mmCIF file of C-alpha atoms in Angstrom:
data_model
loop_
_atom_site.group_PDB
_atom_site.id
_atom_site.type_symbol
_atom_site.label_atom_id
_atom_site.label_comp_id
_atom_site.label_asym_id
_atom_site.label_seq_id
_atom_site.Cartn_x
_atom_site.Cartn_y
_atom_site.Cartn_z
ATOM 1 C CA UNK A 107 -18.965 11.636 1.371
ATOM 2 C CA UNK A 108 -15.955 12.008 -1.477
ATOM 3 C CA UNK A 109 -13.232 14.054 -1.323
ATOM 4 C CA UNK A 110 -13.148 17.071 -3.658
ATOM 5 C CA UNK A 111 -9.904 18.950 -2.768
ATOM 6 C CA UNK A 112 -7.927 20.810 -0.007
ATOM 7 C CA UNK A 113 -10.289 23.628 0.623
ATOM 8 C CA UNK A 114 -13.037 21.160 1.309
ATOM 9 C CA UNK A 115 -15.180 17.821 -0.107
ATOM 10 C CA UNK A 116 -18.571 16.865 -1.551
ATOM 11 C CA UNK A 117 -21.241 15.745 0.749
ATOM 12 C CA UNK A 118 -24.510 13.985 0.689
ATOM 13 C CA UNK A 119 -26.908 15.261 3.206
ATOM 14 C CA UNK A 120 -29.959 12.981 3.827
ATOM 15 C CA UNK A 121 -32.731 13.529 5.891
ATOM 16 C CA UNK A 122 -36.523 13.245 5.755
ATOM 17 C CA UNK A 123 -36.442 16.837 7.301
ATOM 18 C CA UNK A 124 -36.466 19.843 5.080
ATOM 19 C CA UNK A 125 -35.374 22.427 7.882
ATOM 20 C CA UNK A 126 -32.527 19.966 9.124
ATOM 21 C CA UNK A 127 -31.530 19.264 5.174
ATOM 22 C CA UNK A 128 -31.326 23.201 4.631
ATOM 23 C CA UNK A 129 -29.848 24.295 8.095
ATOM 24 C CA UNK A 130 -26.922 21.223 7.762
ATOM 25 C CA UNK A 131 -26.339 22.082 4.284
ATOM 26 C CA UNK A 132 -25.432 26.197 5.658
ATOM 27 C CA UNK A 133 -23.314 24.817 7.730
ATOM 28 C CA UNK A 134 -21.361 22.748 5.452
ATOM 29 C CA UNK A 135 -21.021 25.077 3.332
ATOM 30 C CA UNK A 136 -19.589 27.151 5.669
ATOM 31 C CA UNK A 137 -17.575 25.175 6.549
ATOM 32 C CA UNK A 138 -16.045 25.192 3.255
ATOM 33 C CA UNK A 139 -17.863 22.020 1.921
ATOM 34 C CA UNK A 140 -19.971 21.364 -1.076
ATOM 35 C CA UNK A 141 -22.994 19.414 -0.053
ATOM 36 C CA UNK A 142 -25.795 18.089 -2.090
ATOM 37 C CA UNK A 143 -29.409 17.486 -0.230
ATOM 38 C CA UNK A 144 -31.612 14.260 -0.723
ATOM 39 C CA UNK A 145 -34.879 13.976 1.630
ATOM 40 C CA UNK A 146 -34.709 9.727 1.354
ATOM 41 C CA UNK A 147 -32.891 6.603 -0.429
ATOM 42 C CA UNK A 148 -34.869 7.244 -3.593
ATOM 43 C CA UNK A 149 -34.042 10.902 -3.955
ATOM 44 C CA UNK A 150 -30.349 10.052 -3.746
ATOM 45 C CA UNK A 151 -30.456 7.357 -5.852
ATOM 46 C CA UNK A 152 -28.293 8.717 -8.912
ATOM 47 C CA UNK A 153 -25.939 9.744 -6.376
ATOM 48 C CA UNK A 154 -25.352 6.737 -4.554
ATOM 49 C CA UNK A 155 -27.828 4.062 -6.021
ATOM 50 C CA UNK A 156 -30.284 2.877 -3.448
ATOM 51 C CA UNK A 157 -33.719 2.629 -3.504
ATOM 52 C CA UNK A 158 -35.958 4.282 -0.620
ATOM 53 C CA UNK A 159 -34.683 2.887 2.947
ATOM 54 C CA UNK A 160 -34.393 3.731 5.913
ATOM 55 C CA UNK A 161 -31.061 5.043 7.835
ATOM 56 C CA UNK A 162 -30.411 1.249 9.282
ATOM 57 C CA UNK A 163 -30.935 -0.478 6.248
ATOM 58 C CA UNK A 164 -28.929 2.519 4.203
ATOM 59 C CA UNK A 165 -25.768 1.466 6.824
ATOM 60 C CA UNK A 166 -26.635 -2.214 5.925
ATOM 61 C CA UNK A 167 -26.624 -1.610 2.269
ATOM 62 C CA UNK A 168 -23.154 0.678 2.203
ATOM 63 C CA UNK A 169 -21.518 -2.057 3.903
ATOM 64 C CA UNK A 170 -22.177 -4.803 1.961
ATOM 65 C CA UNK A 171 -21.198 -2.719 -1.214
ATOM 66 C CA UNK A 172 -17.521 -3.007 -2.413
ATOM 67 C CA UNK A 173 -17.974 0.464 -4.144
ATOM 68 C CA UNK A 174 -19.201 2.154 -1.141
ATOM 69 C CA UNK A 175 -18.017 0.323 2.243
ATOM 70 C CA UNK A 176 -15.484 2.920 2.815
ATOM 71 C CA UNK A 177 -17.840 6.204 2.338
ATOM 72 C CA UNK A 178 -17.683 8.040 5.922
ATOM 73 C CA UNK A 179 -20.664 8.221 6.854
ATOM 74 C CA UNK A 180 -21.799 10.552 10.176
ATOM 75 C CA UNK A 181 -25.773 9.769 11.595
ATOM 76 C CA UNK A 182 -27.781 12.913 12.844
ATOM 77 C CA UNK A 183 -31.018 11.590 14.195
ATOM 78 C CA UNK A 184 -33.218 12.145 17.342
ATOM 79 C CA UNK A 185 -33.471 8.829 18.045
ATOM 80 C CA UNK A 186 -32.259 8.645 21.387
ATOM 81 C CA UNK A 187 -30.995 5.220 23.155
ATOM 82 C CA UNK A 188 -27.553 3.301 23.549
ATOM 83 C CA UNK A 189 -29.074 0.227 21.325
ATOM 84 C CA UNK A 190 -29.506 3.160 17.972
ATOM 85 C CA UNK A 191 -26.124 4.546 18.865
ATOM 86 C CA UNK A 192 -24.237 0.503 18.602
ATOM 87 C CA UNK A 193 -26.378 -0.491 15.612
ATOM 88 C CA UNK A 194 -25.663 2.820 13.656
ATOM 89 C CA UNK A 195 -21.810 1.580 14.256
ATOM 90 C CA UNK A 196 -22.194 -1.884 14.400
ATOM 91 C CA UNK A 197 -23.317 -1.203 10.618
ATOM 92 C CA UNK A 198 -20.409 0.885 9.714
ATOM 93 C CA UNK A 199 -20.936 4.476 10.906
ATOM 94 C CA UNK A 200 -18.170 6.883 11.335
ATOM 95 C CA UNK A 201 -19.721 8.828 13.919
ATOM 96 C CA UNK A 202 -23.161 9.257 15.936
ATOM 97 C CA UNK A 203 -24.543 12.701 16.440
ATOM 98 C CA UNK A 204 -27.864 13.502 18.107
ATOM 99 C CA UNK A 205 -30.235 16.002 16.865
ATOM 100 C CA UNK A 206 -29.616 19.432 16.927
ATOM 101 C CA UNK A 207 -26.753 18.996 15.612
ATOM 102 C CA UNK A 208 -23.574 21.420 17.669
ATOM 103 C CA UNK A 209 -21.674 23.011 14.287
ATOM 104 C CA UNK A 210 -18.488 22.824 16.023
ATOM 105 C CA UNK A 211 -18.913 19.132 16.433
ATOM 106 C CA UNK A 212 -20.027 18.739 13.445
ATOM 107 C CA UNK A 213 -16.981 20.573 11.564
ATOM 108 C CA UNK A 214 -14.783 18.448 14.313
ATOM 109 C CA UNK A 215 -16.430 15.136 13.034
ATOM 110 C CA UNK A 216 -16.490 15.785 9.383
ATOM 111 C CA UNK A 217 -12.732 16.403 9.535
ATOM 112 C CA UNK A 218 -11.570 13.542 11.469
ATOM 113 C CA UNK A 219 -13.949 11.487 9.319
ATOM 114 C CA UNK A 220 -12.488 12.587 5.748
ATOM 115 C CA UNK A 221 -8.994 12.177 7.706
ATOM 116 C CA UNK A 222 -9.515 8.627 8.728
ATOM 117 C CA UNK A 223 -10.919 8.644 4.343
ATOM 118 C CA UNK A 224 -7.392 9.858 3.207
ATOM 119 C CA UNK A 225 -5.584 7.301 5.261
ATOM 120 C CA UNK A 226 -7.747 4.197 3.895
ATOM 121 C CA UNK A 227 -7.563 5.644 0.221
ATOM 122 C CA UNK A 228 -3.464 5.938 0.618
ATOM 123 C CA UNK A 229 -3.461 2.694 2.181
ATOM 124 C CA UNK A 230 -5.588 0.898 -0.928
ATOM 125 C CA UNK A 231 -3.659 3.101 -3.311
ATOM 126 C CA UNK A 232 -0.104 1.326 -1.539
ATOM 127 C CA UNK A 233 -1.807 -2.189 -2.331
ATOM 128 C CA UNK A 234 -3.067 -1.191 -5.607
ATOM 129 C CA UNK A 235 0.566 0.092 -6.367
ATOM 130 C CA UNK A 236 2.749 -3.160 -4.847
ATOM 131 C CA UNK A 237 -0.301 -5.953 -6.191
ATOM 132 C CA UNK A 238 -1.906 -6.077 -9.306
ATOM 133 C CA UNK A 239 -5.715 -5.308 -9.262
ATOM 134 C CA UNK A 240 -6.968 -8.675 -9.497
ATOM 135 C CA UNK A 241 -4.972 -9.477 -5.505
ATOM 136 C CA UNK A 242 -6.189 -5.902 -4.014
ATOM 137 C CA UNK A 243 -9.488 -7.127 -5.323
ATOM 138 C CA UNK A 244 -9.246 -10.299 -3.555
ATOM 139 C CA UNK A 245 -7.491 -8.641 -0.531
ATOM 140 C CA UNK A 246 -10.448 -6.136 -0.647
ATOM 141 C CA UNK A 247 -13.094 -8.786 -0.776
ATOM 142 C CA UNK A 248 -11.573 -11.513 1.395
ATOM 143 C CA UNK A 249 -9.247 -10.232 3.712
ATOM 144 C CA UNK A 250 -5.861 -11.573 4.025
ATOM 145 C CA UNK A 251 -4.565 -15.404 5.224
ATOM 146 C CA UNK A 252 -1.851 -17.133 4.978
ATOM 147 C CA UNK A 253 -2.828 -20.516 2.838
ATOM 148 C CA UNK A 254 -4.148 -21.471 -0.540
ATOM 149 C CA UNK A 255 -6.608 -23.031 -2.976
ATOM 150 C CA UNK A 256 -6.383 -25.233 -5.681
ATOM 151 C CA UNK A 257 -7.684 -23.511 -9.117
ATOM 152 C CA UNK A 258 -7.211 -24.748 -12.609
ATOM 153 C CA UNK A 259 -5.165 -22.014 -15.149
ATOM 154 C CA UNK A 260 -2.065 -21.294 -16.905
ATOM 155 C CA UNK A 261 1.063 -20.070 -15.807
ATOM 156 C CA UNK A 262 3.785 -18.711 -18.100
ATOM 157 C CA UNK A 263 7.384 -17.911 -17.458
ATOM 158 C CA UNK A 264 9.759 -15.209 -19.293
ATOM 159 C CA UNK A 265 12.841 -14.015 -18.959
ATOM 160 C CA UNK A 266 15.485 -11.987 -21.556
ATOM 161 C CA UNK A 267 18.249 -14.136 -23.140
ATOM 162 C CA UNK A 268 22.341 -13.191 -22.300
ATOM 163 C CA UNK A 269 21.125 -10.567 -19.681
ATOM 164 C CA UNK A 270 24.097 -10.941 -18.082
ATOM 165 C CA UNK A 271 26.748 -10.156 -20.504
ATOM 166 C CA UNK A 272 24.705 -7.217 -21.740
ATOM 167 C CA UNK A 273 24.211 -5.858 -18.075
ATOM 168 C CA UNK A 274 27.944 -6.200 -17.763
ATOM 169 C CA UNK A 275 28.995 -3.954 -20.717
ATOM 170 C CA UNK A 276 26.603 -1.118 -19.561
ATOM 171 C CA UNK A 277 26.255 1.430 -17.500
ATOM 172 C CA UNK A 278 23.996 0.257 -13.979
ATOM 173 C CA UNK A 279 22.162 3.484 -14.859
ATOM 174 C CA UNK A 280 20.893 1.941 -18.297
ATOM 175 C CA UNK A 281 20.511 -2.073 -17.282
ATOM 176 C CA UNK A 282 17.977 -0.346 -14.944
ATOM 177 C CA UNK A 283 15.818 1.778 -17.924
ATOM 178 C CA UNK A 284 16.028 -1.330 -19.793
ATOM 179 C CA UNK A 285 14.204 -3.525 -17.030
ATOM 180 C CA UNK A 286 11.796 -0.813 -16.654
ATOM 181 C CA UNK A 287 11.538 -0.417 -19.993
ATOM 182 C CA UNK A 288 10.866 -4.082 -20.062
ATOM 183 C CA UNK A 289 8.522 -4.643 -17.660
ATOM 184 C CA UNK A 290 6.473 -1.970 -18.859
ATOM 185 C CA UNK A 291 6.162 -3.876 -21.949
ATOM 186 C CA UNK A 292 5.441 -6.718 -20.433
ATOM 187 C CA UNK A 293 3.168 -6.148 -18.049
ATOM 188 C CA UNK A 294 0.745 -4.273 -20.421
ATOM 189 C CA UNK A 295 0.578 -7.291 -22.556
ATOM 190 C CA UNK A 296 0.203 -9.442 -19.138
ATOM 191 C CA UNK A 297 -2.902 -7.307 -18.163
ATOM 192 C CA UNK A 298 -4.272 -6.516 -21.341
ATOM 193 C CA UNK A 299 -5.421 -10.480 -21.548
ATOM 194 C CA UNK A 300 -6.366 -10.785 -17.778
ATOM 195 C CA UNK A 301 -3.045 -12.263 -16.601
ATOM 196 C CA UNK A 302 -1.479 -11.261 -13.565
ATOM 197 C CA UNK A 303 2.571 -10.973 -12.887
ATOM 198 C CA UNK A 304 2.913 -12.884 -9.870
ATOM 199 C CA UNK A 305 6.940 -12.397 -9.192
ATOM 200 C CA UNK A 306 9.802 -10.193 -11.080
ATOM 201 C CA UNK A 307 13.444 -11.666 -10.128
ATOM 202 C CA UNK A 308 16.162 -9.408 -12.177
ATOM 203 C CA UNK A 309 14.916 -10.166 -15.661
ATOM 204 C CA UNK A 310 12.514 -12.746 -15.344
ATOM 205 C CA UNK A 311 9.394 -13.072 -14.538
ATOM 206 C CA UNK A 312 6.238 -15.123 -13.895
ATOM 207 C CA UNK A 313 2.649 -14.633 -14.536
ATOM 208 C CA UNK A 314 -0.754 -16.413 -14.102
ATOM 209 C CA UNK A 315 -4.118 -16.627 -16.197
ATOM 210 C CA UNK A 316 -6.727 -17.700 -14.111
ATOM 211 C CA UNK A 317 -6.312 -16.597 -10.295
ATOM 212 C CA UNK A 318 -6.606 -15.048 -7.918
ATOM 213 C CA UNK A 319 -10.090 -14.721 -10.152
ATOM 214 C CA UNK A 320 -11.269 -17.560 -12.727
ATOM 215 C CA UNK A 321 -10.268 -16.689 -16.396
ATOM 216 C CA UNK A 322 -12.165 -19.129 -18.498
ATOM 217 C CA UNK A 323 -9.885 -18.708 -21.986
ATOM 218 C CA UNK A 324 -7.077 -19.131 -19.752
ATOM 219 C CA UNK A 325 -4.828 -21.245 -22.271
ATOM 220 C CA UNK A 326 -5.309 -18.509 -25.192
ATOM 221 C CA UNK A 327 -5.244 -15.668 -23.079
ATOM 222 C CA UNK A 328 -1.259 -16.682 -22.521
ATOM 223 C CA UNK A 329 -0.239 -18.060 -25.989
ATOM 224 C CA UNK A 330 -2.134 -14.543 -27.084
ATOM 225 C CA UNK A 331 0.196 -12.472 -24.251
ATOM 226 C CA UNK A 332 3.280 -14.627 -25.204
ATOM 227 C CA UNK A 333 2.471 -13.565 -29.673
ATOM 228 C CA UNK A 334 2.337 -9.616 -28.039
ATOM 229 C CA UNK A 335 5.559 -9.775 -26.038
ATOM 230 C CA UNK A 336 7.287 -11.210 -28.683
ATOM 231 C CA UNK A 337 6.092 -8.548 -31.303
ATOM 232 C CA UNK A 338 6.348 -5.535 -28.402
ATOM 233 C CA UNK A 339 9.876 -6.725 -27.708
ATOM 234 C CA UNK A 340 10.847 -6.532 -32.080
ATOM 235 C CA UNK A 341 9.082 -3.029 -31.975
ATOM 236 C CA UNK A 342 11.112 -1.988 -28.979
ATOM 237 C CA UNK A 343 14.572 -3.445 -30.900
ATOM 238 C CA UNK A 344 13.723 -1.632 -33.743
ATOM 239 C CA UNK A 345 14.440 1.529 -31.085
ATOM 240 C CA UNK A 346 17.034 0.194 -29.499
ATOM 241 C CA UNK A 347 19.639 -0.353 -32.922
ATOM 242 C CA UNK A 348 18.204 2.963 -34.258
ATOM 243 C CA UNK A 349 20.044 4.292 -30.846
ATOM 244 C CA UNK A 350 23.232 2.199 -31.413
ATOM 245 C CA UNK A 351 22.569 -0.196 -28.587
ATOM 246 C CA UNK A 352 21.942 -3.982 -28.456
ATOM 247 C CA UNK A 353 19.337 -5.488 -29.231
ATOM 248 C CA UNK A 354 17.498 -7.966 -26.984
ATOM 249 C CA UNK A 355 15.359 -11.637 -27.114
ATOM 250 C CA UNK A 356 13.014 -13.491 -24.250
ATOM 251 C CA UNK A 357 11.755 -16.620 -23.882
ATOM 252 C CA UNK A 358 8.671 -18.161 -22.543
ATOM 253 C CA UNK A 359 7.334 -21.020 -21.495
ATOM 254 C CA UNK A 360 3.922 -21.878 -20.717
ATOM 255 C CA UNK A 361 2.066 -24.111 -19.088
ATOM 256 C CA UNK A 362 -1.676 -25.251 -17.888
ATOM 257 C CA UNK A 363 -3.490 -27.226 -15.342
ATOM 258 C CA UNK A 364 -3.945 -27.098 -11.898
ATOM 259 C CA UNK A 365 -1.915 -25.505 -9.463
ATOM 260 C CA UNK A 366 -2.599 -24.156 -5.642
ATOM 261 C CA UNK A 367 -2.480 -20.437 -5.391
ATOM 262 C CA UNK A 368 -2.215 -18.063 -2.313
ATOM 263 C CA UNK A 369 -0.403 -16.397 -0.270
ATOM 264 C CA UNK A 370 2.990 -17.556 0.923
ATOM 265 C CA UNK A 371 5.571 -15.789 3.863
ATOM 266 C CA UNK A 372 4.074 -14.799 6.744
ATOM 267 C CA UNK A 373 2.183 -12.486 8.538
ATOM 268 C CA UNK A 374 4.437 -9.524 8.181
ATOM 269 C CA UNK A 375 5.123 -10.142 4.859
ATOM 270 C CA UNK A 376 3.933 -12.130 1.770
ATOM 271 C CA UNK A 377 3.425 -12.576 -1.891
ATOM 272 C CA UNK A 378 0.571 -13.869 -4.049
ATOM 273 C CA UNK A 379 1.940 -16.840 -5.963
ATOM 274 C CA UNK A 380 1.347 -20.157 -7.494
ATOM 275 C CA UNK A 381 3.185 -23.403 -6.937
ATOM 276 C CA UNK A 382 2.890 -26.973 -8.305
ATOM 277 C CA UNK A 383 3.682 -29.533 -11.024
ATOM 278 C CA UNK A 384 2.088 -26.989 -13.418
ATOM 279 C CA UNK A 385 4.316 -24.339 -12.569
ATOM 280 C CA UNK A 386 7.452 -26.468 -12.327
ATOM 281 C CA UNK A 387 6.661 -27.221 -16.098
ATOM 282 C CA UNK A 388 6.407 -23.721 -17.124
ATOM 283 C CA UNK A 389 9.424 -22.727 -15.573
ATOM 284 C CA UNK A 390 11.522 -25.812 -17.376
ATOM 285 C CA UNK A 391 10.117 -24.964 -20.224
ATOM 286 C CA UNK A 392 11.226 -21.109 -20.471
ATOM 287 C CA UNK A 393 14.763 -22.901 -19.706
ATOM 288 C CA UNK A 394 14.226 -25.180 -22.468
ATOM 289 C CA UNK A 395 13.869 -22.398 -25.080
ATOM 290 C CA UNK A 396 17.736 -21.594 -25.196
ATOM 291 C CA UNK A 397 17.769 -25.217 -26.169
ATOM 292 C CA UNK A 398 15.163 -25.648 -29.019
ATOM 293 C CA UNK A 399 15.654 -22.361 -30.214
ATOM 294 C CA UNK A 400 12.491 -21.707 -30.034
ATOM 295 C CA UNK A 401 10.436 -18.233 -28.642
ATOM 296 C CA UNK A 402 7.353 -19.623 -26.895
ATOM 297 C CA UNK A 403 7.199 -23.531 -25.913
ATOM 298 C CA UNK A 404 3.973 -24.573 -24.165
ATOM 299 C CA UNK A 405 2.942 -27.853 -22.678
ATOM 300 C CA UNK A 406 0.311 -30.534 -24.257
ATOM 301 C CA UNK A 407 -2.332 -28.990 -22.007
ATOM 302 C CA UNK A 408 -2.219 -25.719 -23.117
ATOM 303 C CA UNK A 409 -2.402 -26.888 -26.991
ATOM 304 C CA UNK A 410 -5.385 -29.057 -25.475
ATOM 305 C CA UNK A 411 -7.152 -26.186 -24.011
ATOM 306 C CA UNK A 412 -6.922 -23.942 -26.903
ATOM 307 C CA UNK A 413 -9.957 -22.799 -28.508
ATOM 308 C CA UNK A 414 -8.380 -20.168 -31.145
ATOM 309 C CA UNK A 415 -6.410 -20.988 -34.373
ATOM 310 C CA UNK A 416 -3.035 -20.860 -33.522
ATOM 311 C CA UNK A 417 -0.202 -22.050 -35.143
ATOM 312 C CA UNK A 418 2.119 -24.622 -33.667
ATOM 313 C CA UNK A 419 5.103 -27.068 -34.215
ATOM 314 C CA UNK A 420 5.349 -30.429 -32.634
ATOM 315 C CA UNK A 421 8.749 -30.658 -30.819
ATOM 316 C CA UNK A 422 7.985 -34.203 -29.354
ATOM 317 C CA UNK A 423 7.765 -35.739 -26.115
ATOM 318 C CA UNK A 424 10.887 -33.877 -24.043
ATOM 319 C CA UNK A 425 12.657 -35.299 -21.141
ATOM 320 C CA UNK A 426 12.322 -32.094 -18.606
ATOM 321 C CA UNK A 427 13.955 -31.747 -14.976
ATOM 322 C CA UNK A 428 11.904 -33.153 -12.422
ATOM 323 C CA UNK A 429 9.507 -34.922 -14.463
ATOM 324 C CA UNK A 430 9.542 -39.100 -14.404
ATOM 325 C CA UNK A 431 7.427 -38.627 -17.914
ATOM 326 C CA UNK A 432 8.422 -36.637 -20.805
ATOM 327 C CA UNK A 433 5.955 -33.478 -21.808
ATOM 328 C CA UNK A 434 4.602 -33.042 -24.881
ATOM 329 C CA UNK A 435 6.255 -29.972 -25.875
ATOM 330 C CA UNK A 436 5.101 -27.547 -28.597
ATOM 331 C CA UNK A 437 6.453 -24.280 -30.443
ATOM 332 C CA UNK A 438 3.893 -21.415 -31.140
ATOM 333 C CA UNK A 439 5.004 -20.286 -34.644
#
């Protein structure tokens, strides 16, 4: 069952009956939905790809399929029994109703059923919207709990240079289209290479390469992000002095190796994020960029887990807050 508008929605009517397919499908229609008729599994196989089953192991199979666990989907069957009535459910069923069907019940079902269908798609749509894809996927898959795991991947920190004098000699009004301006930007070079923005704090911001789901190029997939921020943000000044305003400049820092990552808060609320030595690095290292002069720094482990061509200048071992042992840092030219 999908949802095809206001006036009504596209259903799937299957049943090894060719009286009960026809006589259901009137009343659908009546009804003011468009329904499409399949006598078993196989016959509605382009429509929702399963192979001939029956109705139990068609409940089974829509369950344990990401794509399809939130169809509604109402039994009509003359099976008669309590036990039928719990498995159907047990297995995911919207509704139960025995054979012949009542219309009115029927109409009364299908609506609370495609209700109960807008709420859930809002609901994902509000995750979707507030978490990048690669969390709602993970939220969608495993649920949600407080806690994390360790994974291995890179995390990279960025943030615009003198924000703070330039947001004080504009209007609020603008320092606000420039962030969104700026994040826009960002973020479309952040998910174009698989990363995902893990926190936004006024004009900085941090992302990861490699969870919540395993990125195996994680190391080039950032240096490659950091190379398209850089050259979005020079398109975007080219804009910017054409309209008599300031032009800005970011750094970032980057950094690989493992880290734990999950979700931190508490019940009521919480964010995905990363913590650990890796990510401490990262973040000195955006810091450290004022000081070199330098765009992009990245650690010794990222150069080490670089399988493109990239071009780099040795800065030395550097003496970074919080660290007993100086990090190999390293510009990307």
């Amino acid at each position: 069952m999908r949802e095809r508008g206001r006036s009504g929605a596209r259903l799937l009517v299957v049943d090894d009956n060719k009286v009960n397919r026809l006589l259901l499908k009137r009343n659908l229609e009546l009804m003011g939905h468009d329904a499409a008729l399949a006598e078993n599994g196989r016959a509605a196989l382009e429509i929702i790809e399963m192979p001939e089953m029956d109705g139990f192991q068609v409940l089974e199979q829509i369950r344990n399929d990401l794509q399809l666990r939130d169809l509604p989907v109402i039994v009509t069957s003359t099976l008669e029994g309590v036990d039928n009535i719990v498995r159907c459910i047990e297995l995911g069923a919207e509704d139960y109703l025995q054979k012949p069907v009542n219309p009115a019940l029927l109409k009364a079902r299908i609506g609370a059923s495609l209700e109960k269908k807008r709420l859930r798609d809002q609901q994902k749509e509000l995750v979707r919207r507030f978490a990048t894809p690669e969390v709602a996927q993970e939220l969608q898959q495993s649920g949600f709990a407080l806690g994390g795991k360790r994974v291995r991947g890179t995390v990279m920190f960025s943030d615009i240079r003198d924000f703070t004098p330039l947001a004080e000699v504009q209007a609020p009004e603008d320092t606000i289209e420039l962030l969104n301006t700026y994040y826009t930007l960002m973020f479309n070079a952040i998910s174009g290479h698989g990363g995902i923005v893990s926190e936004i704090a006024g004009d900085g911001l941090m992302a990861v390469f490699g969870a919540p789901l395993p990125l195996p190029d994680h190391c080039d997939a950032a240096v490659r992000t950091a190379l398209e921020m850089i050259e979005m943000i020079d398109l975007f000044n080219v804009d910017q002095v054409a309209a008599g305003k300031a032009p800005i400049r970011i750094g970032i820092g980057i950094a690989s190796g493992e880290m734990v990552a999950g979700y931190t808060g508490t019940n009521d609320r919480a964010t995905y994020t990363c913590i650990g030595d890796t990510v401490n690095v990262a973040a000195r290292l955006e810091a450290h960029t004022k000081v070199a002069g330098r765009a992009i720094l990245i650690d010794g482990a990222t150069r080490a887990g670089l399988r493109e061509s990239i071009q780099l200048e040795g800065l030395g071992p550097v003496t970074i807050r919080g660290k007993a042992q100086p990090v190999d840092v390293f510009s990307v030219k």
